[in-house]
Coordinates of C-alpha atoms and ligand atoms in Angstrom, one line a residue:
X215 CA 74.4 116.2 122.3
X216 CA 72.6 112.8 122.5
X217 CA 69.4 112.5 124.5
X218 CA 69.8 108.8 124.8
X219 CA 72.5 106.8 126.6
X220 CA 73.0 103.2 125.4
X221 CA 73.5 100.4 127.9
X222 CA 72.4 100.4 131.5
X223 CA 73.4 102.9 134.1
X224 CA 75.7 101.4 136.8
X225 CA 74.3 102.5 140.2
X226 CA 77.2 101.4 142.3
X227 CA 76.6 103.7 145.3
X228 CA 76.0 101.9 148.6
X229 CA 72.3 102.5 148.4
X230 CA 70.0 102.9 146.8
X231 CA 71.1 99.8 144.9
X232 CA 70.3 98.3 141.5
X233 CA 66.6 97.3 141.2
X234 CA 66.3 93.7 140.1
X235 CA 63.9 93.0 137.3
X236 CA 61.8 90.7 139.5
X237 CA 61.4 93.5 142.0
X238 CA 60.6 96.1 139.3
X239 CA 57.9 93.8 138.0
X240 CA 56.4 93.3 141.4
X241 CA 56.3 97.1 141.9
X242 CA 54.3 97.6 138.7
X243 CA 51.5 95.2 139.7
X244 CA 48.1 96.9 140.0
X245 CA 47.5 98.3 143.4
X246 CA 45.0 96.3 145.6
X247 CA 42.7 97.2 148.4
X248 CA 44.7 97.5 151.6
X249 CA 41.7 96.4 153.6
X250 CA 40.9 93.3 151.6
X251 CA 41.8 89.6 152.1
X252 CA 44.5 89.4 149.5
X253 CA 46.4 92.2 151.2
X254 CA 46.1 90.6 154.6
X255 CA 47.6 87.4 153.2
X256 CA 50.5 89.4 151.7
X257 CA 51.2 91.2 154.9
X258 CA 51.2 88.1 157.0
X259 CA 53.5 86.3 154.6
X260 CA 55.9 89.2 154.5
X261 CA 56.0 89.6 158.3
X262 CA 56.7 85.9 158.7
X263 CA 59.6 85.9 156.3
X264 CA 61.0 89.2 157.4
X265 CA 61.8 87.6 160.7
X266 CA 64.1 85.1 158.9
X267 CA 66.0 88.0 157.4
X268 CA 66.4 89.9 160.8
X269 CA 67.1 86.5 162.4
X270 CA 64.5 87.0 165.1
X271 CA 61.2 85.5 166.2
X272 CA 60.0 88.8 167.5
X273 CA 57.9 91.4 165.7
X274 CA 59.2 93.6 162.9
X275 CA 57.4 96.9 162.3
X276 CA 57.3 98.3 158.7
X277 CA 56.9 102.0 158.1
X278 CA 56.4 103.8 154.8
X279 CA 59.5 105.9 155.4
X280 CA 63.2 106.5 154.8
X281 CA 65.7 104.9 157.1
X282 CA 65.8 108.2 159.0
X283 CA 62.2 107.8 159.9
X284 CA 62.9 104.3 161.3
X285 CA 65.7 105.9 163.4
X286 CA 63.2 108.3 164.8
X287 CA 60.7 105.5 165.5
X288 CA 63.3 103.5 167.4
X289 CA 64.0 106.5 169.7
X290 CA 60.4 107.8 170.3
X291 CA 59.0 104.4 171.1
X292 CA 61.6 103.5 173.8
X293 CA 62.8 106.8 175.4
X294 CA 61.6 109.8 177.4
X295 CA 62.5 113.5 177.1
X296 CA 66.0 114.2 178.4
X297 CA 67.0 110.5 178.4
X298 CA 70.7 110.0 177.8
X299 CA 71.7 108.0 174.7
X300 CA 75.3 106.9 174.2
X301 CA 76.1 106.9 170.5
X302 CA 79.0 105.0 169.0
X303 CA 80.5 107.8 166.9
X304 CA 82.7 106.6 164.1
X305 CA 81.1 107.8 160.9
X306 CA 78.6 110.1 159.2
X307 CA 75.5 108.0 159.7
X308 CA 76.2 107.8 163.4
X309 CA 76.5 111.6 163.4
X310 CA 73.2 111.9 161.5
X311 CA 71.3 109.6 163.9
X312 CA 72.6 111.7 166.8
X313 CA 71.0 114.8 165.1
X314 CA 67.7 113.0 165.1
X315 CA 68.1 112.2 168.8
X316 CA 69.1 115.8 169.6
X317 CA 66.1 117.1 167.7
X318 CA 63.8 115.0 169.8
X319 CA 65.1 116.4 173.1
X320 CA 67.2 113.5 174.1
X321 CA 70.6 114.0 175.8
X322 CA 73.2 112.9 173.3
X323 CA 76.5 111.5 174.5
X324 CA 79.1 110.3 172.1
X325 CA 81.7 107.5 172.4
X326 CA 84.2 109.0 170.0
X327 CA 85.8 106.7 167.5
X328 CA 88.4 106.8 164.7
X329 CA 86.5 106.8 161.4
X330 CA 88.9 104.3 159.9
X331 CA 88.4 101.7 162.7
X332 CA 85.6 99.9 164.4
X333 CA 84.2 101.2 167.7
X334 CA 86.3 100.6 170.7
X335 CA 84.2 98.1 172.7
X336 CA 86.5 98.3 175.7
X337 CA 85.9 102.0 175.9
X338 CA 82.2 101.3 175.7
X339 CA 82.4 98.9 178.5
X340 CA 84.3 101.2 180.8
X341 CA 81.9 104.1 180.1
X342 CA 79.0 101.8 181.0
X343 CA 80.7 100.5 184.1
X344 CA 81.3 104.1 185.2
X345 CA 77.7 105.0 184.8
X346 CA 76.7 103.9 188.3
X347 CA 73.6 106.0 188.4
X348 CA 72.3 104.2 185.3
X349 CA 71.9 107.5 183.5
X350 CA 72.4 106.0 180.0
X351 CA 69.1 104.7 178.8
X352 CA 70.2 103.4 175.5
X353 CA 73.4 102.6 173.5
X354 CA 73.0 103.3 169.8
X355 CA 75.4 102.1 167.1
X356 CA 75.6 101.6 163.3
X357 CA 76.4 98.0 162.3
X358 CA 77.8 98.8 158.8
X359 CA 78.9 102.4 158.7
X360 CA 78.1 103.2 155.1
X361 CA 80.2 106.4 155.1
X362 CA 83.4 104.6 155.7
X363 CA 83.0 100.8 154.9
X364 CA 83.7 99.9 158.6
X365 CA 81.7 97.2 160.4
X366 CA 81.1 97.6 164.1
X367 CA 80.9 94.5 166.3
X368 CA 77.4 94.4 167.6
X369 CA 77.8 91.1 169.5
X370 CA 80.8 92.6 171.3
X371 CA 78.8 95.6 172.3
X372 CA 76.1 93.3 173.7
X373 CA 78.8 91.5 175.7
X374 CA 80.1 94.8 177.0
X375 CA 76.5 95.7 178.2
X376 CA 76.2 92.3 179.9
X377 CA 79.6 92.3 181.5
X378 CA 79.0 95.8 183.0
X379 CA 75.6 94.7 184.2
X380 CA 74.1 97.7 182.5
X381 CA 70.4 97.7 181.6
X382 CA 70.5 100.2 178.8
X383 CA 68.7 99.3 175.6
X384 CA 70.8 98.4 172.6
X385 CA 69.7 100.2 169.4
X386 CA 71.4 99.1 166.1
X387 CA 71.2 100.6 162.6
X388 CA 71.5 97.9 160.0
X389 CA 70.3 100.0 157.1
X390 CA 73.2 99.0 154.8
X391 CA 73.9 95.5 156.2
X392 CA 70.6 93.7 156.3
X393 CA 70.5 91.3 153.4
X394 CA 74.2 91.7 152.8
X395 CA 76.2 91.0 156.0
X396 CA 75.3 88.4 158.6
X397 CA 73.2 90.1 161.3
X398 CA 71.4 88.4 164.2
X399 CA 68.9 90.6 166.0
X400 CA 67.9 88.0 168.6
X401 CA 71.2 86.1 169.2
X402 CA 73.0 89.4 169.6
X403 CA 70.5 90.7 172.1
X404 CA 69.6 93.8 170.2
X405 CA 66.5 95.7 171.4
X406 CA 65.6 97.7 168.3
X407 CA 67.1 97.0 164.9
X408 CA 66.6 99.8 162.4
X409 CA 66.6 99.0 158.7
X410 CA 65.6 100.4 155.3
X411 CA 64.5 99.1 152.0
X412 CA 66.9 100.5 149.5
X413 CA 70.2 98.7 150.2
X414 CA 70.6 95.0 150.8
X415 CA 66.9 94.4 150.4
X416 CA 67.1 95.5 146.8
X417 CA 64.0 97.7 146.9
X418 CA 63.6 101.4 146.0
X419 CA 63.7 103.7 149.0
X420 CA 60.5 104.1 150.9
X421 CA 60.3 101.4 153.6
X422 CA 61.7 101.6 157.1
X423 CA 61.9 98.8 159.6
X424 CA 62.2 98.3 163.4
X425 CA 62.7 94.8 164.7
X426 CA 61.8 94.6 168.4
X427 CA 62.9 92.7 171.5
X428 CA 60.6 91.9 174.4
X429 CA 62.5 94.5 176.4
X430 CA 61.9 97.2 173.7
X431 CA 58.2 96.4 173.7
X432 CA 58.3 96.8 177.5
X433 CA 60.1 100.1 177.2
X434 CA 57.5 101.3 174.8
X435 CA 54.9 100.9 177.5
X436 CA 56.5 103.7 179.6
X437 CA 58.4 105.8 177.1
X438 CA 57.4 109.4 177.4
X439 CA 58.4 111.0 174.1
X440 CA 55.4 112.1 172.1
X441 CA 54.6 109.9 169.2
X442 CA 51.7 109.2 166.9
X443 CA 52.6 108.2 163.3
X444 CA 55.7 106.4 164.6
X445 CA 53.9 104.6 167.4
X446 CA 54.6 100.8 167.2
X447 CA 51.4 99.9 169.1
X448 CA 48.7 100.5 166.6
X449 CA 50.8 99.0 163.8
X450 CA 51.4 95.8 165.9
X451 CA 47.7 95.6 166.6
X452 CA 46.6 96.0 163.0
X453 CA 49.4 93.7 161.8
X454 CA 48.0 90.8 163.7
X455 CA 45.2 90.5 161.1
X456 CA 47.5 91.6 158.2
X457 CA 46.6 95.3 158.1
X458 CA 48.0 98.7 158.9
X459 CA 46.4 101.7 160.7
X460 CA 46.8 103.8 157.6
X461 CA 47.3 103.3 153.8
X462 CA 50.5 101.4 153.6
X463 CA 53.0 101.6 150.7
X464 CA 51.2 98.7 149.0
X465 CA 53.3 98.4 145.9
X466 CA 56.5 98.6 147.9
X467 CA 55.1 95.7 149.9
X468 CA 54.6 93.7 146.7
X469 CA 58.3 94.4 146.0
X470 CA 59.3 93.5 149.5
X471 CA 57.5 90.1 149.1
X472 CA 59.4 89.5 145.9
X473 CA 62.8 90.5 147.4
X474 CA 62.3 88.3 150.3
X475 CA 61.6 85.4 147.9
X476 CA 64.8 86.2 146.1
X477 CA 66.9 86.3 149.3
X478 CA 65.4 83.1 150.6
X479 CA 65.7 81.3 147.3
X480 CA 69.4 82.1 147.1
X481 CA 69.7 81.3 150.8
X482 CA 71.0 83.8 153.4
X483 CA 74.4 82.1 153.9
X484 CA 74.9 82.2 150.1
X485 CA 73.9 85.8 150.0
X486 CA 76.4 86.7 152.7
X487 CA 79.1 84.6 151.0
X488 CA 78.5 86.3 147.7
X489 CA 78.9 89.7 149.3
X490 CA 82.1 88.6 151.1
X491 CA 83.5 87.3 147.8
X492 CA 82.7 90.6 145.9
X493 CA 84.0 92.6 148.8
X494 CA 87.3 90.7 148.8
X495 CA 87.7 91.1 145.0
X496 CA 87.1 94.8 145.3
X497 CA 89.7 95.2 148.0
X498 CA 92.2 93.3 145.9
X499 CA 91.5 95.6 143.0
X500 CA 92.0 98.7 145.2
X501 CA 95.4 97.4 146.5
X502 CA 96.3 96.4 142.9
X503 CA 95.8 100.1 141.9
X504 CA 98.2 101.0 144.8
X505 CA 95.4 102.8 146.6
X506 CA 94.3 102.4 150.2
X507 CA 91.1 100.8 151.5
X508 CA 89.8 103.5 153.9
X509 CA 89.0 100.9 156.7
X510 CA 92.3 100.1 158.4
X511 CA 91.2 97.0 160.4
X512 CA 90.9 93.9 158.2
X513 CA 88.5 92.4 160.8
X514 CA 86.1 95.3 160.2
X515 CA 86.1 95.4 156.4
X516 CA 82.6 95.9 155.1
X517 CA 81.4 93.3 152.6
X518 CA 78.7 95.7 151.4
X519 CA 80.8 98.6 150.2
X520 CA 84.4 99.7 150.0
X521 CA 85.6 103.3 150.7
X522 CA 88.8 104.1 148.8
X523 CA 91.1 106.8 150.1
X524 CA 92.3 109.1 147.3
X525 CA 96.0 109.9 147.0
X526 CA 96.8 113.3 148.7
X527 CA 96.0 116.2 146.5
X528 CA 93.4 114.4 144.3
X529 CA 89.7 115.1 144.6
X530 CA 87.5 112.0 144.8
X531 CA 84.5 114.0 143.6
X532 CA 86.4 115.0 140.4
X533 CA 87.1 111.3 139.7
X534 CA 83.4 110.5 140.4
X535 CA 82.4 113.2 137.9
X536 CA 84.6 111.8 135.2
X537 CA 83.4 108.2 135.8
X538 CA 79.8 109.3 135.6
X539 CA 80.3 111.4 132.5
X540 CA 82.5 108.9 130.6
X541 CA 81.1 105.6 131.8
X542 CA 77.7 106.3 133.1
X543 CA 78.4 104.9 136.6
X544 CA 77.6 106.5 139.9
X545 CA 79.9 105.9 142.9
X546 CA 79.4 107.1 146.4
X547 CA 81.0 110.4 147.6
X548 CA 82.8 111.1 150.8
X549 CA 80.3 112.3 153.4
X550 CA 80.9 114.9 156.1
X551 CA 84.5 115.4 157.2
X552 CA 85.8 113.0 154.5
X553 CA 84.2 114.8 151.5
X554 CA 86.6 114.7 148.6
X555 CA 89.0 112.4 150.4
X556 CA 87.4 109.1 149.5
X557 CA 84.9 107.5 147.1
X558 CA 82.7 104.6 147.9
X559 CA 82.1 101.5 145.8
X560 CA 78.7 99.9 146.6
X561 CA 78.9 96.1 146.2
X562 CA 75.6 95.1 147.8
X563 CA 72.2 94.0 146.7
X564 CA 71.5 92.5 143.3
X565 CA 74.9 92.0 141.7
X566 CA 77.3 89.2 140.7
X567 CA 80.8 88.7 139.5
X568 CA 80.3 90.3 136.1
X569 CA 78.5 93.3 137.6
X570 CA 81.4 93.9 139.9
X571 CA 83.9 93.4 137.1
X572 CA 82.2 96.1 135.0
X573 CA 82.2 98.4 138.1
X574 CA 85.9 97.9 138.7
X575 CA 86.7 98.3 135.0
X576 CA 84.8 101.7 135.1
X577 CA 86.9 102.8 138.0
X578 CA 90.2 101.7 136.5
X579 CA 89.4 103.5 133.3
X580 CA 88.3 106.5 135.3
X581 CA 91.5 106.6 137.3
X582 CA 93.4 106.7 134.0
X583 CA 91.1 109.2 132.3
X584 CA 91.3 111.6 135.2
X585 CA 95.1 111.3 135.8
X586 CA 94.9 109.9 139.3
X587 CA 98.3 108.2 140.0
X588 CA 97.7 104.5 140.2
X589 CA 99.0 101.2 138.9
X590 CA 96.9 99.6 136.2
X591 CA 95.9 96.0 136.6
X592 CA 93.8 96.2 139.8
X593 CA 90.9 94.7 137.8
X594 CA 93.1 91.8 136.9
X595 CA 93.7 91.0 140.6
X596 CA 90.0 91.0 141.2
X597 CA 89.2 88.8 138.2
X598 CA 91.9 86.3 139.2
X599 CA 90.4 86.1 142.7
X600 CA 86.8 85.8 141.4
X601 CA 87.8 83.1 138.9
X602 CA 89.2 80.9 141.7
X603 CA 86.5 81.4 144.4
X604 CA 82.8 80.9 144.7
X605 CA 82.5 77.3 143.6
X606 CA 79.0 77.1 145.1
X607 CA 77.7 79.1 142.1
X608 CA 74.6 77.3 140.9
X609 CA 75.6 77.7 137.2
X610 CA 79.0 76.2 137.7
X611 CA 79.4 72.5 136.8
Ligands
PLP65 C1 71.5 104.9 154.0 C2 71.7 104.9 155.4 C3 70.9 105.7 156.3 C4 69.9 106.7 155.9 O1 68.8 106.1 155.3 P1 67.8 107.1 154.6 O2 66.8 106.2 153.9 O3 68.6 107.9 153.6 O4 67.1 108.0 155.6 C5 71.2 105.5 157.7 N1 72.1 104.7 158.2 C6 72.9 104.0 157.3 C7 73.9 103.1 157.9 C8 72.7 104.1 156.0 O5 73.5 103.3 155.1

């Protein structure tokens, strides 16, 4: 039995994503004094450029935390015990966010949705219109549902709130879309945007983010849920001078600084176009294999990941096991009620055409090796598409 595996591991789960070399180098820099002038300069530069990525001119709070922590922060800073939160409910991450809200003593109401489709915004609008007592204090939704590869329409949810004249806050999880799929905190009128470091931002896990609207800041002034570590207020005060009220994750901030440089050097429109191109190539491969993209609405296809439905009677986790063992590649599993029924291909973060080609080759070989009925040649469809698109590539003559 070998103790060494040649070549690099393919981490093609939809987060954490592959760590770029530039980010890995930034992480390994010597830790500096978090109360010194160099650190203050670093923080201020990061906060400035983070706004570009969230597409906002308002404050972005950074926590040393998982995305789950940033979920909690969004809730405890804006709501009071017993407040009703209406959750768009069409995937496992929406379910998990509800559990956090429930644990905090909020009243959780769900707007049920089909896991293979985006949230029904008309249903959201009628529920808001029916809420004459203005019981619902916040609407919470996941932008890119990582468990299914379905994108929910945040701008349309905003429009539903506006049309119904409802004053509920809009809380949006962009943990797997920020830095991969176009997202506009300010233009879409989102009150709290929740993000994490380990997906489109190309960092290791460990940072959580809240982007805030003026209305969210206002709500924080009267929100009654107990909070201490997650309180935005001391962070915002210290941030003004480039500091934090505790020891921040200094090396992750070095890495964030580098990742922001990479995103802005490539250009956000180019980043989004690259993800769209890789997403389309992936879906062509899936169809070429004769398999189904789990998302059934082409307008809601995720450009960050693709969930692939398994043929009936075949276990997605067995396929994933074979692919890991034979080809050293990790793919995402089906979460919650779709466990075993689908596998997920992450195509977000630091990857290009050839990374994706290798990924798709691993899957096609895995399908064959594990005896899953399919048509070979899906990879060819993807390659043909990739060869004929993306003429804006800087290395292309
Ligand atoms: C990954 C993910 C989370 C959870 O983030 P953690 O860092 O694991 O807590 C939440 N929501 C979405 C949409 C995600 O993709």
